[in-house]
């Protein structure tokens, strides 16, 4: 099993023009690959634009252009030897689209499960399943936006044996980074979070399984890169003691055995 893999979190800018977004994503993939990244995470809606921000009506979306740009990114990522996790709407026949993360160049796609009231009422159709993928011996889970408010999703990925959750969001909000640090510390998972450069609160970065930031983006368009290192001695307690013990504790048998009459 590999001891390390390198993650790039891309704080990209998002525009209404899908072709412009696609070209920007490919340019940022160049930068991520030049820094040795194995996986590059982009924000929610990075390719299609995000509902109520760049997208005012789904009728304005050129779905053919979106499919073309996605294919170009798939090919480009394959050529670079990097996994690009890209936020984009996914069209559905006779239904509102999914809010998705596409794991390119693979065919894996995560559809946001827990939507806000306005999203499920007016904008998106929900997904229903967690999604994982593996790269260089590490397992990754996927979440989007408001799903950071639901700790059971992160605990669910921990139960699946995931090493790192990739969280894409449009804007972090005033306490989003605190919430994600809490999830990392309580599940002992790495968490990477990508926001967009034109959001009110860009705060992209990578959090260690001890809840501490490993790397963060600055203001504007930027990339944060960090190694996920299983052998890092500063993470020994989180990875090798706290995480396995908390799994035993959650299962509860050790406590039931302790109070069972002899």
mmCIF file of C-alpha atoms in Angstrom:
data_model
loop_
_atom_site.group_PDB
_atom_site.id
_atom_site.type_symbol
_atom_site.label_atom_id
_atom_site.label_comp_id
_atom_site.label_asym_id
_atom_site.label_seq_id
_atom_site.Cartn_x
_atom_site.Cartn_y
_atom_site.Cartn_z
ATOM 1 C CA UNK A 1 0.000 0.000 0.000
ATOM 2 C CA UNK A 2 1.361 3.426 -0.963
ATOM 3 C CA UNK A 3 2.316 5.649 1.958
ATOM 4 C CA UNK A 4 1.762 8.991 0.212
ATOM 5 C CA UNK A 5 -0.241 10.678 -2.506
ATOM 6 C CA UNK A 6 -0.365 14.348 -3.458
ATOM 7 C CA UNK A 7 -3.570 16.384 -3.588
ATOM 8 C CA UNK A 8 -4.092 19.743 -5.277
ATOM 9 C CA UNK A 9 -7.065 21.894 -4.322
ATOM 10 C CA UNK A 10 -7.829 24.357 -7.107
ATOM 11 C CA UNK A 11 -9.512 27.630 -6.226
ATOM 12 C CA UNK A 12 -10.650 28.366 -9.774
ATOM 13 C CA UNK A 13 -12.758 31.206 -11.085
ATOM 14 C CA UNK A 14 -16.171 30.377 -12.567
ATOM 15 C CA UNK A 15 -17.865 32.257 -15.392
ATOM 16 C CA UNK A 16 -21.104 31.919 -17.337
ATOM 17 C CA UNK A 17 -19.168 30.876 -20.433
ATOM 18 C CA UNK A 18 -18.690 27.095 -20.312
ATOM 19 C CA UNK A 19 -15.888 27.067 -22.893
ATOM 20 C CA UNK A 20 -13.987 29.648 -20.847
ATOM 21 C CA UNK A 21 -14.456 27.542 -17.705
ATOM 22 C CA UNK A 22 -13.190 24.475 -19.535
ATOM 23 C CA UNK A 23 -10.066 26.236 -20.780
ATOM 24 C CA UNK A 24 -9.403 27.584 -17.279
ATOM 25 C CA UNK A 25 -9.772 24.118 -15.736
ATOM 26 C CA UNK A 26 -7.276 22.657 -18.203
ATOM 27 C CA UNK A 27 -4.807 25.462 -17.503
ATOM 28 C CA UNK A 28 -5.123 24.855 -13.762
ATOM 29 C CA UNK A 29 -4.617 21.124 -14.326
ATOM 30 C CA UNK A 30 -1.293 22.011 -15.946
ATOM 31 C CA UNK A 31 -0.308 23.881 -12.803
ATOM 32 C CA UNK A 32 -1.445 21.050 -10.531
ATOM 33 C CA UNK A 33 0.408 18.431 -12.571
ATOM 34 C CA UNK A 34 3.561 20.571 -12.589
ATOM 35 C CA UNK A 35 3.470 20.412 -8.775
ATOM 36 C CA UNK A 36 3.257 16.637 -8.842
ATOM 37 C CA UNK A 37 -0.407 16.279 -7.899
ATOM 38 C CA UNK A 38 -2.093 12.908 -8.340
ATOM 39 C CA UNK A 39 -5.601 14.291 -7.733
ATOM 40 C CA UNK A 40 -6.905 17.823 -8.388
ATOM 41 C CA UNK A 41 -10.165 18.978 -6.802
ATOM 42 C CA UNK A 42 -12.180 21.822 -8.353
ATOM 43 C CA UNK A 43 -15.138 23.748 -6.863
ATOM 44 C CA UNK A 44 -18.831 23.078 -7.115
ATOM 45 C CA UNK A 45 -20.132 24.084 -10.532
ATOM 46 C CA UNK A 46 -16.607 24.692 -11.830
ATOM 47 C CA UNK A 47 -17.472 23.750 -15.416
ATOM 48 C CA UNK A 48 -21.190 24.435 -15.847
ATOM 49 C CA UNK A 49 -21.508 27.338 -13.439
ATOM 50 C CA UNK A 50 -23.515 27.228 -10.233
ATOM 51 C CA UNK A 51 -27.270 27.722 -9.914
ATOM 52 C CA UNK A 52 -28.329 31.235 -8.907
ATOM 53 C CA UNK A 53 -24.801 32.528 -9.496
ATOM 54 C CA UNK A 54 -23.712 31.974 -13.113
ATOM 55 C CA UNK A 55 -26.884 30.048 -14.015
ATOM 56 C CA UNK A 56 -30.216 31.850 -13.786
ATOM 57 C CA UNK A 57 -32.184 29.328 -15.849
ATOM 58 C CA UNK A 58 -31.216 25.840 -17.041
ATOM 59 C CA UNK A 59 -32.645 26.737 -20.452
ATOM 60 C CA UNK A 60 -29.654 29.020 -20.988
ATOM 61 C CA UNK A 61 -27.156 26.149 -20.682
ATOM 62 C CA UNK A 62 -25.593 24.805 -23.860
ATOM 63 C CA UNK A 63 -25.573 21.137 -22.846
ATOM 64 C CA UNK A 64 -23.746 20.075 -26.012
ATOM 65 C CA UNK A 65 -20.947 22.530 -25.248
ATOM 66 C CA UNK A 66 -20.839 21.231 -21.692
ATOM 67 C CA UNK A 67 -20.453 17.639 -22.928
ATOM 68 C CA UNK A 68 -17.696 18.712 -25.328
ATOM 69 C CA UNK A 69 -15.749 20.539 -22.616
ATOM 70 C CA UNK A 70 -16.105 17.622 -20.238
ATOM 71 C CA UNK A 71 -14.709 15.289 -22.912
ATOM 72 C CA UNK A 72 -11.787 17.666 -23.474
ATOM 73 C CA UNK A 73 -11.017 17.722 -19.740
ATOM 74 C CA UNK A 74 -11.276 13.931 -19.587
ATOM 75 C CA UNK A 75 -8.737 13.571 -22.384
ATOM 76 C CA UNK A 76 -6.482 16.265 -20.958
ATOM 77 C CA UNK A 77 -6.450 14.724 -17.471
ATOM 78 C CA UNK A 78 -5.641 11.322 -18.949
ATOM 79 C CA UNK A 79 -2.723 12.823 -20.859
ATOM 80 C CA UNK A 80 -1.361 14.428 -17.709
ATOM 81 C CA UNK A 81 -1.827 11.279 -15.642
ATOM 82 C CA UNK A 82 -3.922 13.132 -13.068
ATOM 83 C CA UNK A 83 -7.422 12.645 -11.652
ATOM 84 C CA UNK A 84 -9.533 15.796 -12.056
ATOM 85 C CA UNK A 85 -12.567 16.020 -9.769
ATOM 86 C CA UNK A 86 -14.730 18.686 -11.399
ATOM 87 C CA UNK A 87 -18.015 20.170 -10.234
ATOM 88 C CA UNK A 88 -20.680 20.440 -12.922
ATOM 89 C CA UNK A 89 -24.394 20.061 -13.516
ATOM 90 C CA UNK A 90 -25.421 16.743 -15.098
ATOM 91 C CA UNK A 91 -28.467 16.871 -17.405
ATOM 92 C CA UNK A 92 -31.337 14.431 -16.874
ATOM 93 C CA UNK A 93 -34.192 13.671 -19.255
ATOM 94 C CA UNK A 94 -37.447 15.331 -18.168
ATOM 95 C CA UNK A 95 -36.011 16.258 -14.767
ATOM 96 C CA UNK A 96 -33.877 18.961 -13.236
ATOM 97 C CA UNK A 97 -30.147 18.174 -13.469
ATOM 98 C CA UNK A 98 -27.968 16.657 -10.788
ATOM 99 C CA UNK A 99 -25.398 18.758 -8.968
ATOM 100 C CA UNK A 100 -22.408 16.506 -9.550
ATOM 101 C CA UNK A 101 -18.717 15.858 -9.151
ATOM 102 C CA UNK A 102 -17.166 14.149 -12.183
ATOM 103 C CA UNK A 103 -14.037 12.076 -11.536
ATOM 104 C CA UNK A 104 -12.172 12.457 -14.830
ATOM 105 C CA UNK A 105 -10.877 10.632 -16.830
ATOM 106 C CA UNK A 106 -12.946 7.857 -15.181
ATOM 107 C CA UNK A 107 -16.710 7.459 -15.581
ATOM 108 C CA UNK A 108 -17.291 7.844 -11.827
ATOM 109 C CA UNK A 109 -19.774 10.557 -10.882
ATOM 110 C CA UNK A 110 -21.096 11.680 -7.520
ATOM 111 C CA UNK A 111 -24.538 13.308 -7.423
ATOM 112 C CA UNK A 112 -25.239 15.520 -4.428
ATOM 113 C CA UNK A 113 -27.606 13.690 -2.093
ATOM 114 C CA UNK A 114 -28.665 16.280 0.490
ATOM 115 C CA UNK A 115 -29.938 19.455 -1.152
ATOM 116 C CA UNK A 116 -31.030 22.755 0.303
ATOM 117 C CA UNK A 117 -34.734 23.586 0.213
ATOM 118 C CA UNK A 118 -34.348 25.931 -2.766
ATOM 119 C CA UNK A 119 -32.192 23.417 -4.628
ATOM 120 C CA UNK A 120 -34.599 20.503 -4.317
ATOM 121 C CA UNK A 121 -37.595 22.765 -4.992
ATOM 122 C CA UNK A 122 -36.317 24.690 -8.000
ATOM 123 C CA UNK A 123 -32.878 23.658 -9.236
ATOM 124 C CA UNK A 124 -31.561 20.130 -8.824
ATOM 125 C CA UNK A 125 -32.578 16.476 -8.590
ATOM 126 C CA UNK A 126 -30.954 14.568 -5.713
ATOM 127 C CA UNK A 127 -28.585 11.635 -5.929
ATOM 128 C CA UNK A 128 -28.848 8.734 -3.510
ATOM 129 C CA UNK A 129 -25.515 6.936 -3.218
ATOM 130 C CA UNK A 130 -22.041 7.651 -1.822
ATOM 131 C CA UNK A 131 -19.247 7.390 -4.366
ATOM 132 C CA UNK A 132 -15.609 6.468 -3.874
ATOM 133 C CA UNK A 133 -12.566 6.040 -6.051
ATOM 134 C CA UNK A 134 -8.978 4.969 -5.488
ATOM 135 C CA UNK A 135 -5.718 6.550 -6.579
ATOM 136 C CA UNK A 136 -2.199 5.423 -5.612
ATOM 137 C CA UNK A 137 -3.490 3.216 -2.814
ATOM 138 C CA UNK A 138 -5.681 5.894 -1.208
ATOM 139 C CA UNK A 139 -9.486 5.835 -1.185
ATOM 140 C CA UNK A 140 -11.488 9.030 -1.723
ATOM 141 C CA UNK A 141 -15.093 9.918 -0.943
ATOM 142 C CA UNK A 142 -17.059 12.840 -2.375
ATOM 143 C CA UNK A 143 -19.388 15.474 -0.925
ATOM 144 C CA UNK A 144 -20.823 18.785 -2.115
ATOM 145 C CA UNK A 145 -21.769 22.146 -0.622
ATOM 146 C CA UNK A 146 -24.407 22.024 2.123
ATOM 147 C CA UNK A 147 -23.580 18.364 2.733
ATOM 148 C CA UNK A 148 -20.833 19.587 5.065
ATOM 149 C CA UNK A 149 -23.694 20.242 7.522
ATOM 150 C CA UNK A 150 -24.392 16.505 7.771
ATOM 151 C CA UNK A 151 -21.730 14.676 9.833
ATOM 152 C CA UNK A 152 -23.302 11.306 9.068
ATOM 153 C CA UNK A 153 -22.016 11.548 5.490
ATOM 154 C CA UNK A 154 -18.424 11.867 6.691
ATOM 155 C CA UNK A 155 -18.912 9.114 9.276
ATOM 156 C CA UNK A 156 -20.378 6.976 6.504
ATOM 157 C CA UNK A 157 -17.279 7.407 4.388
ATOM 158 C CA UNK A 158 -15.084 6.541 7.387
ATOM 159 C CA UNK A 159 -17.067 3.315 7.788
ATOM 160 C CA UNK A 160 -16.367 2.548 4.115
ATOM 161 C CA UNK A 161 -12.628 2.785 4.777
ATOM 162 C CA UNK A 162 -12.091 6.042 2.913
ATOM 163 C CA UNK A 163 -8.858 7.944 3.588
ATOM 164 C CA UNK A 164 -9.877 11.395 2.340
ATOM 165 C CA UNK A 165 -13.144 13.185 1.594
ATOM 166 C CA UNK A 166 -13.070 15.644 -1.313
ATOM 167 C CA UNK A 167 -15.559 18.430 -0.642
ATOM 168 C CA UNK A 168 -16.465 20.890 -3.403
ATOM 169 C CA UNK A 169 -18.405 24.026 -2.534
ATOM 170 C CA UNK A 170 -19.180 27.381 -4.105
ATOM 171 C CA UNK A 171 -18.471 29.483 -1.009
ATOM 172 C CA UNK A 172 -17.370 28.305 2.421
ATOM 173 C CA UNK A 173 -19.354 30.748 4.547
ATOM 174 C CA UNK A 174 -18.192 32.194 7.886
ATOM 175 C CA UNK A 175 -17.841 28.873 9.754
ATOM 176 C CA UNK A 176 -17.519 26.303 6.958
ATOM 177 C CA UNK A 177 -13.819 25.787 7.522
ATOM 178 C CA UNK A 178 -14.459 25.172 11.242
ATOM 179 C CA UNK A 179 -17.135 22.597 10.441
ATOM 180 C CA UNK A 180 -14.847 20.727 8.052
ATOM 181 C CA UNK A 181 -11.958 20.785 10.526
ATOM 182 C CA UNK A 182 -14.320 19.244 13.072
ATOM 183 C CA UNK A 183 -15.319 16.467 10.678
ATOM 184 C CA UNK A 184 -11.651 15.734 9.944
ATOM 185 C CA UNK A 185 -10.763 15.597 13.644
ATOM 186 C CA UNK A 186 -13.696 13.403 14.677
ATOM 187 C CA UNK A 187 -13.459 10.912 11.788
ATOM 188 C CA UNK A 188 -9.636 11.065 11.496
ATOM 189 C CA UNK A 189 -9.952 11.575 7.729
ATOM 190 C CA UNK A 190 -8.114 13.957 5.489
ATOM 191 C CA UNK A 191 -10.550 16.481 4.009
ATOM 192 C CA UNK A 192 -9.824 18.608 0.942
ATOM 193 C CA UNK A 193 -12.154 21.535 0.266
ATOM 194 C CA UNK A 194 -12.339 23.565 -2.949
ATOM 195 C CA UNK A 195 -14.227 26.849 -3.170
ATOM 196 C CA UNK A 196 -14.303 29.196 -6.152
ATOM 197 C CA UNK A 197 -12.119 32.276 -6.445
ATOM 198 C CA UNK A 198 -15.089 34.580 -7.043
ATOM 199 C CA UNK A 199 -17.019 33.503 -3.930
ATOM 200 C CA UNK A 200 -17.410 35.858 -0.967
ATOM 201 C CA UNK A 201 -15.385 33.559 1.278
ATOM 202 C CA UNK A 202 -12.778 31.596 -0.658
ATOM 203 C CA UNK A 203 -10.986 29.330 1.805
ATOM 204 C CA UNK A 204 -9.801 26.274 -0.114
ATOM 205 C CA UNK A 205 -7.273 23.860 1.328
ATOM 206 C CA UNK A 206 -6.397 20.455 2.742
ATOM 207 C CA UNK A 207 -7.071 19.441 6.363
ATOM 208 C CA UNK A 208 -5.223 16.616 8.099
ATOM 209 C CA UNK A 209 -6.893 13.801 10.080
ATOM 210 C CA UNK A 210 -5.972 15.689 13.247
ATOM 211 C CA UNK A 211 -8.135 18.651 12.181
ATOM 212 C CA UNK A 212 -5.203 20.936 11.338
ATOM 213 C CA UNK A 213 -4.718 22.699 8.014
ATOM 214 C CA UNK A 214 -1.937 21.227 5.893
ATOM 215 C CA UNK A 215 -2.171 23.826 3.118
ATOM 216 C CA UNK A 216 -4.507 26.670 2.153
ATOM 217 C CA UNK A 217 -5.048 28.868 -0.867
ATOM 218 C CA UNK A 218 -4.565 32.593 -0.750
ATOM 219 C CA UNK A 219 -7.003 35.120 -2.172
ATOM 220 C CA UNK A 220 -8.147 34.830 -5.787
ATOM 221 C CA UNK A 221 -7.177 32.095 -8.213
ATOM 222 C CA UNK A 222 -4.768 29.765 -6.441
ATOM 223 C CA UNK A 223 -3.737 26.158 -5.797
ATOM 224 C CA UNK A 224 -2.961 24.500 -2.468
ATOM 225 C CA UNK A 225 -0.953 21.264 -2.575
ATOM 226 C CA UNK A 226 -0.307 18.761 0.205
ATOM 227 C CA UNK A 227 0.866 15.186 0.587
ATOM 228 C CA UNK A 228 -1.367 12.678 2.317
ATOM 229 C CA UNK A 229 1.263 10.761 4.267
ATOM 230 C CA UNK A 230 0.317 7.719 6.319
ATOM 231 C CA UNK A 231 3.808 7.626 7.844
ATOM 232 C CA UNK A 232 3.748 11.220 9.105
ATOM 233 C CA UNK A 233 4.657 10.876 12.810
ATOM 234 C CA UNK A 234 2.510 13.867 13.739
ATOM 235 C CA UNK A 235 -0.550 11.910 12.531
ATOM 236 C CA UNK A 236 0.252 8.658 14.339
ATOM 237 C CA UNK A 237 -2.340 9.179 17.072
ATOM 238 C CA UNK A 238 -5.094 10.203 14.636
ATOM 239 C CA UNK A 239 -4.474 7.453 12.088
ATOM 240 C CA UNK A 240 -3.217 4.517 14.139
ATOM 241 C CA UNK A 241 -4.794 4.997 17.546
ATOM 242 C CA UNK A 242 -7.828 7.308 17.521
ATOM 243 C CA UNK A 243 -9.416 6.149 14.266
ATOM 244 C CA UNK A 244 -9.346 2.380 14.924
ATOM 245 C CA UNK A 245 -10.372 2.834 18.563
ATOM 246 C CA UNK A 246 -13.296 5.101 17.651
ATOM 247 C CA UNK A 247 -14.503 2.483 15.182
ATOM 248 C CA UNK A 248 -14.527 -0.099 17.990
ATOM 249 C CA UNK A 249 -16.248 2.392 20.282
ATOM 250 C CA UNK A 250 -18.965 3.195 17.722
ATOM 251 C CA UNK A 251 -19.679 -0.494 17.238
ATOM 252 C CA UNK A 252 -20.197 -0.711 21.011
ATOM 253 C CA UNK A 253 -19.492 -4.389 21.682
ATOM 254 C CA UNK A 254 -16.597 -3.662 24.025
ATOM 255 C CA UNK A 255 -18.937 -1.661 26.285
ATOM 256 C CA UNK A 256 -21.693 -4.262 26.178
ATOM 257 C CA UNK A 257 -19.155 -6.932 27.137
ATOM 258 C CA UNK A 258 -17.938 -4.750 30.024
ATOM 259 C CA UNK A 259 -21.346 -4.618 31.686
ATOM 260 C CA UNK A 260 -22.476 -8.184 30.895
ATOM 261 C CA UNK A 261 -23.059 -10.189 34.092
ATOM 262 C CA UNK A 262 -20.580 -12.984 34.731
#
